[in-house]
PDB file of C-alpha atoms (C1' of nucleotides) in Angstrom:
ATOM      1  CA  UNK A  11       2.829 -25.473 -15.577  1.00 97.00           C
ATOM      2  CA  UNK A  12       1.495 -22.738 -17.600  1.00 98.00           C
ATOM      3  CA  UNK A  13       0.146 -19.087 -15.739  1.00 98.00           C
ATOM      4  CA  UNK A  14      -3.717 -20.246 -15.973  1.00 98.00           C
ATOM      5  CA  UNK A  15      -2.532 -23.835 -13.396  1.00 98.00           C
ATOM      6  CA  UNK A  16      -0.198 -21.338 -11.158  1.00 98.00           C
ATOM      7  CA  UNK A  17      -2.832 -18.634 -10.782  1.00 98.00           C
ATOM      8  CA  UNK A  18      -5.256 -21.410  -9.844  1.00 97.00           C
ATOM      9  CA  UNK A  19      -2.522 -23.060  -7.601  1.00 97.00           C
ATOM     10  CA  UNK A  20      -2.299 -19.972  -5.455  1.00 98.00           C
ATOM     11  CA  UNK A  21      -5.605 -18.580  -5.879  1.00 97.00           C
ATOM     12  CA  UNK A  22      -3.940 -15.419  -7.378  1.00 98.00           C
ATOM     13  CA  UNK A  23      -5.088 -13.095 -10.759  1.00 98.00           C
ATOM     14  CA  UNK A  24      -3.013 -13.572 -13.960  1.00 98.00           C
ATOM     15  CA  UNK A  25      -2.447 -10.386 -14.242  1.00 98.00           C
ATOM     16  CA  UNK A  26      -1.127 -10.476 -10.845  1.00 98.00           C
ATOM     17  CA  UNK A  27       2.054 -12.854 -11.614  1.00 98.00           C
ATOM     18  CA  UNK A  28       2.374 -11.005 -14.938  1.00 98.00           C
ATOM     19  CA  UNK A  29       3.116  -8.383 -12.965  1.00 98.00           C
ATOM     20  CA  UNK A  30       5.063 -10.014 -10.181  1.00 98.00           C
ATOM     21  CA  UNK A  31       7.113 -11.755 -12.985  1.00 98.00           C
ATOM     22  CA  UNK A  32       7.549  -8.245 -14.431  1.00 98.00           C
ATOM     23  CA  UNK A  33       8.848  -6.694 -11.030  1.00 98.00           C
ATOM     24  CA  UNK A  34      11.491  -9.300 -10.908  1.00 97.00           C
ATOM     25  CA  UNK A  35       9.958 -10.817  -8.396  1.00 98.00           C
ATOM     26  CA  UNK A  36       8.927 -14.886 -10.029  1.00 98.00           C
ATOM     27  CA  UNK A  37      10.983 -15.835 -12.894  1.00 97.00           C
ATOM     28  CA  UNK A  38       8.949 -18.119 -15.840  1.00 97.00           C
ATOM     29  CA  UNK A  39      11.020 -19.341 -18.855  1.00 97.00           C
ATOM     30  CA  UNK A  40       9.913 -20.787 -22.835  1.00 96.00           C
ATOM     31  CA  UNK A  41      10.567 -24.655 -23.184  1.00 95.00           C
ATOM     32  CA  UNK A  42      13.488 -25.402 -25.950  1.00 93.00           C
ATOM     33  CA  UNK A  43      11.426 -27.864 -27.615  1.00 93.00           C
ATOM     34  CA  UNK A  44       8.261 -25.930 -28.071  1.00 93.00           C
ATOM     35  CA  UNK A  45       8.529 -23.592 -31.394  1.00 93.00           C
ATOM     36  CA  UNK A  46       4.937 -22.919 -32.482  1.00 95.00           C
ATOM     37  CA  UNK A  47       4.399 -20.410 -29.159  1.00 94.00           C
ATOM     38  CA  UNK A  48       6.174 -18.739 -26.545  1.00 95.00           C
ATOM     39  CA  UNK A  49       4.519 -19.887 -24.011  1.00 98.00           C
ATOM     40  CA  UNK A  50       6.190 -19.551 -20.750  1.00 98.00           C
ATOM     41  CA  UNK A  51       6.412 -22.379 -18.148  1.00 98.00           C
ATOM     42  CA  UNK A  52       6.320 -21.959 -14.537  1.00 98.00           C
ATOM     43  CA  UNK A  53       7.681 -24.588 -11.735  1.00 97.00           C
ATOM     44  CA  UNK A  54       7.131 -25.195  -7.698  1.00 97.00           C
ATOM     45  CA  UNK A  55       9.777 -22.722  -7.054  1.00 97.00           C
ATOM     46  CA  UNK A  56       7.347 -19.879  -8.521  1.00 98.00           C
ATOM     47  CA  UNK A  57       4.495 -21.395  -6.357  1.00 98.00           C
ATOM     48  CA  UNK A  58       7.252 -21.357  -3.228  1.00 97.00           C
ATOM     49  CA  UNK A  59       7.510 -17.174  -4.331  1.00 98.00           C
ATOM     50  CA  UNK A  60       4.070 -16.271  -4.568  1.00 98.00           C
ATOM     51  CA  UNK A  61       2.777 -17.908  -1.076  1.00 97.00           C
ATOM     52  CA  UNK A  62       5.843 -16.122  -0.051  1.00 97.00           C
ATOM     53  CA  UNK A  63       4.727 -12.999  -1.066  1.00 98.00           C
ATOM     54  CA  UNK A  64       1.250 -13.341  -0.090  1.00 98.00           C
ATOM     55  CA  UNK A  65       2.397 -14.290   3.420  1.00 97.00           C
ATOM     56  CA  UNK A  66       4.583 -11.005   3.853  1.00 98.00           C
ATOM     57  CA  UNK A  67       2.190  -8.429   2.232  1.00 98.00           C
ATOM     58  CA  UNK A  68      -0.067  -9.482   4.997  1.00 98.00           C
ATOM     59  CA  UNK A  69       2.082  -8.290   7.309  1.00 98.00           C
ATOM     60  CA  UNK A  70       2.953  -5.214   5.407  1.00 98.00           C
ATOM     61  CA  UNK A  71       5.781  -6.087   3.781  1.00 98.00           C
ATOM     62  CA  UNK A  72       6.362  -4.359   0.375  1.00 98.00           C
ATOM     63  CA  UNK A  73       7.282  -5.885  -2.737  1.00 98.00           C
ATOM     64  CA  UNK A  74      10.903  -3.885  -2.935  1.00 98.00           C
ATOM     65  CA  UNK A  75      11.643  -5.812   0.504  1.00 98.00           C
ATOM     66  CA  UNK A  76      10.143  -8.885  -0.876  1.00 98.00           C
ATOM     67  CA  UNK A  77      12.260  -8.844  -3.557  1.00 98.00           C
ATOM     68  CA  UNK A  78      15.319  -8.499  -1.163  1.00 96.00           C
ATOM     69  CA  UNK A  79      14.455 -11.293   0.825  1.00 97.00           C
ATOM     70  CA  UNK A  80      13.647 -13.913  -2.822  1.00 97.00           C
ATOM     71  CA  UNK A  81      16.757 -12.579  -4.202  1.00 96.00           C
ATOM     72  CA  UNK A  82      19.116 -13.592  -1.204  1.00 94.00           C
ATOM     73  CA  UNK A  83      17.033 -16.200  -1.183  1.00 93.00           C
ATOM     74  CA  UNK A  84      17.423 -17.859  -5.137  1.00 93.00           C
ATOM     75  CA  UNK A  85      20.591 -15.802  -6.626  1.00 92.00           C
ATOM     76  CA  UNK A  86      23.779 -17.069  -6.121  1.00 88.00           C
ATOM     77  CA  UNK A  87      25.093 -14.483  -7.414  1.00 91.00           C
ATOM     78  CA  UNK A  88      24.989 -13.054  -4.035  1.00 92.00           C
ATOM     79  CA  UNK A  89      27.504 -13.651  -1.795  1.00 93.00           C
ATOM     80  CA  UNK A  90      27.109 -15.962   1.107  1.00 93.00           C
ATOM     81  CA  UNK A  91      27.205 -12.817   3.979  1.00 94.00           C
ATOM     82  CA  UNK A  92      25.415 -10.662   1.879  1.00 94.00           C
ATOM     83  CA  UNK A  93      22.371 -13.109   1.767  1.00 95.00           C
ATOM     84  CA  UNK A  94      22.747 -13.628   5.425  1.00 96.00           C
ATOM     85  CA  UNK A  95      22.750 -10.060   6.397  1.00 96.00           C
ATOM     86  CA  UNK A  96      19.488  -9.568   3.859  1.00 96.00           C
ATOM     87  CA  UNK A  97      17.766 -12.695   5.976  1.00 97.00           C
ATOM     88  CA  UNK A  98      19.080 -11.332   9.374  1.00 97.00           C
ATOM     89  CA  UNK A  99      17.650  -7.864   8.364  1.00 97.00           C
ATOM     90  CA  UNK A 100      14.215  -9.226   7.794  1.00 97.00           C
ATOM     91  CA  UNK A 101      14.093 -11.680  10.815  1.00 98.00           C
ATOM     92  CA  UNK A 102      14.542  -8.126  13.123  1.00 97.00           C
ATOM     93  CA  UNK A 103      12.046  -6.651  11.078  1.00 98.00           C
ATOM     94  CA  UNK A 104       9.783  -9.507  11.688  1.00 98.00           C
ATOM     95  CA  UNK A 105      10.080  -9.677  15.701  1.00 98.00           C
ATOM     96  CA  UNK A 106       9.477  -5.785  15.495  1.00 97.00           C
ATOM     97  CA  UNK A 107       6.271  -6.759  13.601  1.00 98.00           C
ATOM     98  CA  UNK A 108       5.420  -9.412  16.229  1.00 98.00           C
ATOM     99  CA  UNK A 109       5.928  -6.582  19.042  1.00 97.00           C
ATOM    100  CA  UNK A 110       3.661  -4.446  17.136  1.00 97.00           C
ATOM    101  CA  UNK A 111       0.891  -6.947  16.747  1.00 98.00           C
ATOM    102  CA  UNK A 112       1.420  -7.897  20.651  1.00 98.00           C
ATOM    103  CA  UNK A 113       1.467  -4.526  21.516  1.00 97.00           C
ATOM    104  CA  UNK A 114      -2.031  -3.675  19.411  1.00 97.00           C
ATOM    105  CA  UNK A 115      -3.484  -6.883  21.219  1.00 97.00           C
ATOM    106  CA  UNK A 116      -3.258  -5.514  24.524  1.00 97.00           C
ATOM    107  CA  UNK A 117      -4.910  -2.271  23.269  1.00 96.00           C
ATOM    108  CA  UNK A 118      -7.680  -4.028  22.219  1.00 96.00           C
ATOM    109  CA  UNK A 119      -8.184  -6.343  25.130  1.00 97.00           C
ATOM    110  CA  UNK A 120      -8.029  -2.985  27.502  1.00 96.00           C
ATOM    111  CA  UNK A 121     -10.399  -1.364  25.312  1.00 94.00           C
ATOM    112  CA  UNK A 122     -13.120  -4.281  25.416  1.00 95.00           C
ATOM    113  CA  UNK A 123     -12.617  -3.738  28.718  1.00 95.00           C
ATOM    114  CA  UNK A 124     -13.592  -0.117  29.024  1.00 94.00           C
ATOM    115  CA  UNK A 125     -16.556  -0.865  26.392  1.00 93.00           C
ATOM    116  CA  UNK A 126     -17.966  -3.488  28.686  1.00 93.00           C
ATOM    117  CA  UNK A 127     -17.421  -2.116  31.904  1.00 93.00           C
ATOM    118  CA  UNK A 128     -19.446   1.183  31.047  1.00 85.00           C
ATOM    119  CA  UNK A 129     -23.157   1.490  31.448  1.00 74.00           C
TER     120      UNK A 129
ATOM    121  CA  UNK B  11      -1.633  21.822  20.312  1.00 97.00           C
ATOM    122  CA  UNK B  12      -1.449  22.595  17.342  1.00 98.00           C
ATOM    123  CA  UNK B  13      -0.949  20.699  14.310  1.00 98.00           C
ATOM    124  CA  UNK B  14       2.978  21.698  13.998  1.00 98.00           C
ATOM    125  CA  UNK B  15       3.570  20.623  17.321  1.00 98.00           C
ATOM    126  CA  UNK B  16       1.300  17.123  16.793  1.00 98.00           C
ATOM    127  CA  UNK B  17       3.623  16.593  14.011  1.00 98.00           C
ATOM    128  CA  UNK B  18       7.004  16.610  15.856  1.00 97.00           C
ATOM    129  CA  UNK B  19       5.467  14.839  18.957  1.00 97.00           C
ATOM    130  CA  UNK B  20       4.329  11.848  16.486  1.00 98.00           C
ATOM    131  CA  UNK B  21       7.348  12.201  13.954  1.00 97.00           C
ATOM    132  CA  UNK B  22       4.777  12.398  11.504  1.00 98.00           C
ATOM    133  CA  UNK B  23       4.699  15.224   8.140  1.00 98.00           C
ATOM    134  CA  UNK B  24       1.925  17.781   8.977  1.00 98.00           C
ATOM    135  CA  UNK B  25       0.400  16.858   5.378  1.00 98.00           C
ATOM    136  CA  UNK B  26       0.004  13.250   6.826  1.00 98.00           C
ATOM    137  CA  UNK B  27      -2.090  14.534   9.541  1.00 98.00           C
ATOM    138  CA  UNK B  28      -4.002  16.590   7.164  1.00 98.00           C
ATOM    139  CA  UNK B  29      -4.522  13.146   5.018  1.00 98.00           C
ATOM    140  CA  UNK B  30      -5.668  11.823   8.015  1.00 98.00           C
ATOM    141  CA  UNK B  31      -7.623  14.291   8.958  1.00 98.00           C
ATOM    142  CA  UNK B  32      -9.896  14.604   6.276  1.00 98.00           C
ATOM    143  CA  UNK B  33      -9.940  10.717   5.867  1.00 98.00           C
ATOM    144  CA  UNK B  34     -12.056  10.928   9.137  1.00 97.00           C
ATOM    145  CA  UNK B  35      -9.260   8.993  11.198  1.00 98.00           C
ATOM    146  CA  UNK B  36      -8.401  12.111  13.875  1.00 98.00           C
ATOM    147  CA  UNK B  37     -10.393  14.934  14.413  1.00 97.00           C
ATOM    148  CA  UNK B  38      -9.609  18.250  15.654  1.00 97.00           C
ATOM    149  CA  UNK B  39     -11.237  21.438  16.785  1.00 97.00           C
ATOM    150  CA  UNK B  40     -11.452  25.117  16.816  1.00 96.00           C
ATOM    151  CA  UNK B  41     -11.394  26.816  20.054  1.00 95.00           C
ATOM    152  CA  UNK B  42     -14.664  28.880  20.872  1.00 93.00           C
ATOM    153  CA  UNK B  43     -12.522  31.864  23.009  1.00 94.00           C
ATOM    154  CA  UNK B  44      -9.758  32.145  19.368  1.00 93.00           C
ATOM    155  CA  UNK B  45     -11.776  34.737  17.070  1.00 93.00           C
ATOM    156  CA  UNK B  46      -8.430  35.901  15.125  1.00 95.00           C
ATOM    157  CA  UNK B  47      -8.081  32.891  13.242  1.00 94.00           C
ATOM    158  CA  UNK B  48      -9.483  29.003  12.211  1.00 95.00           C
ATOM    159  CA  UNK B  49      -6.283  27.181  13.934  1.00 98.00           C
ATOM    160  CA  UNK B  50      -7.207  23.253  14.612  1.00 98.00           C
ATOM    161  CA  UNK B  51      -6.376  22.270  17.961  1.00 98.00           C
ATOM    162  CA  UNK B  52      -5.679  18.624  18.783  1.00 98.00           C
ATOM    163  CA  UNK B  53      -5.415  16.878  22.001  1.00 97.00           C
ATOM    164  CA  UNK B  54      -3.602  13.955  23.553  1.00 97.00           C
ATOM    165  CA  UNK B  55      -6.287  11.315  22.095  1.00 97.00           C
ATOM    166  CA  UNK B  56      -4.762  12.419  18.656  1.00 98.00           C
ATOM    167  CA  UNK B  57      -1.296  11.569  19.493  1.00 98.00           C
ATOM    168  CA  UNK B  58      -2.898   8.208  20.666  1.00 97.00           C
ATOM    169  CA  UNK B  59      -5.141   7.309  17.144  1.00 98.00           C
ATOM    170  CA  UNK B  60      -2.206   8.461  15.133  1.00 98.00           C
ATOM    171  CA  UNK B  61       0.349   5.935  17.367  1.00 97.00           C
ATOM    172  CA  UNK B  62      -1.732   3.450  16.418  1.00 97.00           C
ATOM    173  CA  UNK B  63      -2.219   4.205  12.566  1.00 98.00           C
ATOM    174  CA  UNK B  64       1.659   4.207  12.760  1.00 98.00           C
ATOM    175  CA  UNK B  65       1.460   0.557  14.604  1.00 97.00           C
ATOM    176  CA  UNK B  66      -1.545  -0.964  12.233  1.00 98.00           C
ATOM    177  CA  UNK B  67       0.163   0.352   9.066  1.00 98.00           C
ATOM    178  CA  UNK B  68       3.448  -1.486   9.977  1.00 98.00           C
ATOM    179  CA  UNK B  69       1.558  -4.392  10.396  1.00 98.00           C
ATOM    180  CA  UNK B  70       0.000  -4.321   6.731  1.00 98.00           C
ATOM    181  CA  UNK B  71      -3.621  -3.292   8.380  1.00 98.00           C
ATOM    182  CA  UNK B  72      -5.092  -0.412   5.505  1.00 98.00           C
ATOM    183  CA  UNK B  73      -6.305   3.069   6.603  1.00 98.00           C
ATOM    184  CA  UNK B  74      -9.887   1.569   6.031  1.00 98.00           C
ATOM    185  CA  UNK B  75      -9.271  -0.955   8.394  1.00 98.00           C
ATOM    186  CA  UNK B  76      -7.296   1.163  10.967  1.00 98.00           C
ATOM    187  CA  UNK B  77     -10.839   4.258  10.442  1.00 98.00           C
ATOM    188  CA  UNK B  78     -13.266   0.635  11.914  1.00 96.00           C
ATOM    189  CA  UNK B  79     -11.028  -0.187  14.927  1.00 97.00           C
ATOM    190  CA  UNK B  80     -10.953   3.760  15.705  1.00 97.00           C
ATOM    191  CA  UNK B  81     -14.634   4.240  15.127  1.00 96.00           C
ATOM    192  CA  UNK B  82     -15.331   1.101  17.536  1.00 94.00           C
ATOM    193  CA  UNK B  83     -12.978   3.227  19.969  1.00 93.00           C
ATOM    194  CA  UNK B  84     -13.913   6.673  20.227  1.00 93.00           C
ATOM    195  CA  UNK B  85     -17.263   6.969  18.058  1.00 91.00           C
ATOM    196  CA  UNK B  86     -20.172   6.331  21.017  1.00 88.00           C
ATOM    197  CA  UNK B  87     -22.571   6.419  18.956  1.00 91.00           C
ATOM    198  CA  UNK B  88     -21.907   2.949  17.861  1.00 92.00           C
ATOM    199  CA  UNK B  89     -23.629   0.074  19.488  1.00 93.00           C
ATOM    200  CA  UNK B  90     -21.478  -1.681  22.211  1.00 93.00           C
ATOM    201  CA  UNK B  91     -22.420  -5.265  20.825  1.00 94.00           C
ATOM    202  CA  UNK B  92     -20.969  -3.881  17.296  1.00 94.00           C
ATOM    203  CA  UNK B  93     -18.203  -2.018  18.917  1.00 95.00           C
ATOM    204  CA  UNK B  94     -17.274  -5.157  20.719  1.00 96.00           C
ATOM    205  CA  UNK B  95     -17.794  -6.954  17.393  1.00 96.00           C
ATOM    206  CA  UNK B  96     -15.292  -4.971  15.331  1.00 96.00           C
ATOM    207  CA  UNK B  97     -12.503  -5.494  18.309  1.00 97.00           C
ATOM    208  CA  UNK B  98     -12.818  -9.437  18.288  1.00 97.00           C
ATOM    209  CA  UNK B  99     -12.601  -9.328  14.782  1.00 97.00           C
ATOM    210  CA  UNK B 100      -9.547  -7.566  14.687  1.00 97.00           C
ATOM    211  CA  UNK B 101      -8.025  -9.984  17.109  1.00 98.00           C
ATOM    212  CA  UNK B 102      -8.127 -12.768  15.105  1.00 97.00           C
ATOM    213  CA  UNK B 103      -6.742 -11.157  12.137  1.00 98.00           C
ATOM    214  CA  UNK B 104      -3.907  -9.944  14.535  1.00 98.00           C
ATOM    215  CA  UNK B 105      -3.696 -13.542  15.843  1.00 98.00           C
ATOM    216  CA  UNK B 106      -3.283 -14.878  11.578  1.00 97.00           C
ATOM    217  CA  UNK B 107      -0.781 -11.828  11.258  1.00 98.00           C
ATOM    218  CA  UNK B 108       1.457 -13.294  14.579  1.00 98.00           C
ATOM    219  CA  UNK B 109       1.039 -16.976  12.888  1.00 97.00           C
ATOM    220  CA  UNK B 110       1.975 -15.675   9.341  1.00 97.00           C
ATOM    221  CA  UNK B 111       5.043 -13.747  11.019  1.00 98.00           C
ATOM    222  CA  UNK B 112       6.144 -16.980  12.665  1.00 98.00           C
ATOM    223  CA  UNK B 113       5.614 -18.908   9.864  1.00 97.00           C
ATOM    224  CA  UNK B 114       8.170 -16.623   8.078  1.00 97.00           C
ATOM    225  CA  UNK B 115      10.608 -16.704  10.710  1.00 97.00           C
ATOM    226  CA  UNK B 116      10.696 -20.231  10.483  1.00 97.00           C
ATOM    227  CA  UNK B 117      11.204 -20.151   6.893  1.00 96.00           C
ATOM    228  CA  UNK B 118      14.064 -17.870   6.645  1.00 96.00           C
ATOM    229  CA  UNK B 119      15.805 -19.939   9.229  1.00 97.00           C
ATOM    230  CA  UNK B 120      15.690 -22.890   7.106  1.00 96.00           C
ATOM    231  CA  UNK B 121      16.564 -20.375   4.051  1.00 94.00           C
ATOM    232  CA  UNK B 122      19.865 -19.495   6.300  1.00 95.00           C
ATOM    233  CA  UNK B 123      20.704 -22.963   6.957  1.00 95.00           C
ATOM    234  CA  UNK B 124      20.451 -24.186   3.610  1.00 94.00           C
ATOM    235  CA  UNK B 125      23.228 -21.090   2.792  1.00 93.00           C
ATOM    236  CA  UNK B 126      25.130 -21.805   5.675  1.00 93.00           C
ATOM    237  CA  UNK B 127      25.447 -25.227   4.730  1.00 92.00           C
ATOM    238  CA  UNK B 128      25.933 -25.413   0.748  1.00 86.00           C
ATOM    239  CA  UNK B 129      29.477 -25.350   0.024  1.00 74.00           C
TER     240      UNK B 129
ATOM    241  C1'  DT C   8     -12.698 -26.985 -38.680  1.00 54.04           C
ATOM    242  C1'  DT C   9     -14.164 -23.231 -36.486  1.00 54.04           C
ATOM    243  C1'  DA C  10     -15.457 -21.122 -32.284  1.00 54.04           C
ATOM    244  C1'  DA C  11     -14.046 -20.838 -27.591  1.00 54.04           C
ATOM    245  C1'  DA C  12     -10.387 -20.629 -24.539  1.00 54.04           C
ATOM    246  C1'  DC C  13      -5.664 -19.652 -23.593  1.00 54.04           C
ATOM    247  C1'  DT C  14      -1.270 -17.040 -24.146  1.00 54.04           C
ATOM    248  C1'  DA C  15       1.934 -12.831 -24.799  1.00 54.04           C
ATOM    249  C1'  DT C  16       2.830  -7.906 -25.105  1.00 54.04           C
ATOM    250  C1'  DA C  17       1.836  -3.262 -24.600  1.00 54.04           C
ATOM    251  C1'  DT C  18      -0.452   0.368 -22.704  1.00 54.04           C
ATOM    252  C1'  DA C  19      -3.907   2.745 -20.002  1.00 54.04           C
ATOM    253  C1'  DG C  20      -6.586   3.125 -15.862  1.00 54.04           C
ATOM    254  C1'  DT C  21      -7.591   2.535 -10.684  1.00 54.04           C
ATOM    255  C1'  DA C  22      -7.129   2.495  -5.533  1.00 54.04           C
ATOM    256  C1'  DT C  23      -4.550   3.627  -1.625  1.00 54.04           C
ATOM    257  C1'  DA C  24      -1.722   6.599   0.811  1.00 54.04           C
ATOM    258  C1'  DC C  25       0.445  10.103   0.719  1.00 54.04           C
ATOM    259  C1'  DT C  26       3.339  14.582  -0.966  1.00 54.04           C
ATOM    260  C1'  DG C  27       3.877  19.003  -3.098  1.00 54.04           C
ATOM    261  C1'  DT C  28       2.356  23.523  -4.656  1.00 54.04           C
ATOM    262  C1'  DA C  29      -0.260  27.724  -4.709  1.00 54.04           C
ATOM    263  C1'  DT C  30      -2.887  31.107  -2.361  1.00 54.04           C
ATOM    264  C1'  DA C  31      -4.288  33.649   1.487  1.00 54.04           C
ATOM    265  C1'  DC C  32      -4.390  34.819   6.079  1.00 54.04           C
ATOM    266  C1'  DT C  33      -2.245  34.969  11.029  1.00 54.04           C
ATOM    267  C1'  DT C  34       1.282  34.932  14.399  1.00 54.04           C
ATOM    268  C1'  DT C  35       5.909  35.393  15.941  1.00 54.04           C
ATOM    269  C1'  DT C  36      10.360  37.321  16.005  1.00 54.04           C
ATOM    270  C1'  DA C  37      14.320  40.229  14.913  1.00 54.04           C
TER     271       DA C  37
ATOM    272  C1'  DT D  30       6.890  46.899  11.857  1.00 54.04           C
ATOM    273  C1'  DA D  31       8.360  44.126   8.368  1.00 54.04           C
ATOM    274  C1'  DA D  32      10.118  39.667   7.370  1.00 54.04           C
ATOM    275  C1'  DA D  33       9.954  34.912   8.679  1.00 54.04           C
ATOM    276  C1'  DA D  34       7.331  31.235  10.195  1.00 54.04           C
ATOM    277  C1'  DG D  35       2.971  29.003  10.975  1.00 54.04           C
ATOM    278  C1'  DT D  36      -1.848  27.817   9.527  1.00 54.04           C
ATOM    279  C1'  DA D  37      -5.980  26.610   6.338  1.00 54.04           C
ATOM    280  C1'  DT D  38      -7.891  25.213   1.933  1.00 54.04           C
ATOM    281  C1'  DA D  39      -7.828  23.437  -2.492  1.00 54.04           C
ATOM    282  C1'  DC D  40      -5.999  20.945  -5.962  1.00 54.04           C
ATOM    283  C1'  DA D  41      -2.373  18.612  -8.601  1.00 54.04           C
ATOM    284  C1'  DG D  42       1.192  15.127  -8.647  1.00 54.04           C
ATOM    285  C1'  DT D  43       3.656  10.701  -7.097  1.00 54.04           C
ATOM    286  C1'  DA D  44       4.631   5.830  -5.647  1.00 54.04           C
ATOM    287  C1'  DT D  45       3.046   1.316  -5.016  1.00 54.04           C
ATOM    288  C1'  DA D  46       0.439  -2.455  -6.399  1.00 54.04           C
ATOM    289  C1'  DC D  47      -2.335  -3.887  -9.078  1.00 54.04           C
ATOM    290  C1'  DT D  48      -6.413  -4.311 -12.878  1.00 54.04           C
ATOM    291  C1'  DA D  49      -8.410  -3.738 -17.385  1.00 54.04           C
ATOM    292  C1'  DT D  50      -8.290  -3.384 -22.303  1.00 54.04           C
ATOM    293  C1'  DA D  51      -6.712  -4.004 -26.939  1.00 54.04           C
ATOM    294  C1'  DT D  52      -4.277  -6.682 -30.210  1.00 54.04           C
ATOM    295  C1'  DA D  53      -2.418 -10.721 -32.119  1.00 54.04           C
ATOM    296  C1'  DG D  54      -1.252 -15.249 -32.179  1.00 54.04           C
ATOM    297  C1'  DT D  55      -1.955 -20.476 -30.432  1.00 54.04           C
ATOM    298  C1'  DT D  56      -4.312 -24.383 -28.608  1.00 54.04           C
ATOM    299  C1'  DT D  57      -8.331 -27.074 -27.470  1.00 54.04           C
ATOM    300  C1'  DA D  58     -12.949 -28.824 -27.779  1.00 54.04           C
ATOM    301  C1'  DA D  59     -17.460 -29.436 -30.009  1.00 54.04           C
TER     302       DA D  59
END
DNA sequence: TTAAACTATATAGTATACTGTATACTTTTA
DNA sequence: TAAAAGTATACAGTATACTATATAGTTTAA
């Protein structure tokens, strides 16, 4: 699929993956058998990345850590404990986030309280 | 206190709390009987707002966002209907946060497996 | 077949959230 | 009492994550 179908797919600017390709972060690549452009073709993987991405900015994740997490997660270049370790990382990181947000929650809920109970 | 002392008790670089200052997230004030100089004194509601900035920016929440659940706190002159309004609606976004979070979790777990597993 | 739409590359500009520097004054400490 | 440390204000600079613009070529549709 070209950038026009994959920006529609996940509701995301062009100029958004452009960049995102250009950060490292989705990887397109030119068809052997087309000559007359250079085009660039993207596949589900790419659409796997970017609702990845979307998913952890929203919980204020930044695209360096991102990265981390797509490239344990795609390149086999890494080794098997190193990827791991990356994955582990993040899944601390994530409970901390869930603590946070649980945390905030009761904040909230204490503060209605204090809104509603004055007169 | 003043604003050195706010800074170690929060862990946070004085220039922050300027930032935050002037962004209209904490506020604090001269004292009346102190002639001498313009010193900013802060108070323990400070060290509260800016515990929570610290919490809401982990969490991907922006400054903007963070300055309407603050203002629904503290600011009285706000109706209580909106007040209460600006609260529920930052529940549910924490509630899509906690879903997103899990959603990840569950993903990298089936990331590791796949690693574990391949050969 | 030509105008509209799409694509690539490069570069500049913007928004958010700081971070650093300069200047000037005040307080504390050796 | 003088040097070191703290404070305020103003303004410039930086990092991250886009967003827009210009240029040039390609594909598609009327």
């Amino acid at each position: 699929m070209l950038i026009n179908q994959l920006a529609k797919e996940c509701q995301i600017p062009i100029g958004t993956i452009r960049f995102y390709e250009k950060s490292g972060l989705i990887t397109g690549s030119r068809k052997a058998d087309v000559t007359t452009n250079n085009y660039i073709y993207y596949d589900e993987e790419s659409i796997d990345k970017i609702r990845f991405i979307q998913m952890a900015k929203a919980v204020g994740f930044t695209l360096a850590e991102i990265k981390e997490v797509i490239d344990a997660w795609y390149l086999r270049s890494i080794s098997k404990a190193a990827q791991l370790d990356v994955l582990d990382k993040k899944l601390v990181q994530i409970d901390e986030k869930i603590a946070e947000l649980k945390a905030m929650k009761q904040q909230i809920a204490i503060c209605k309280q204090n809104i509603i109970e004055r007169d």
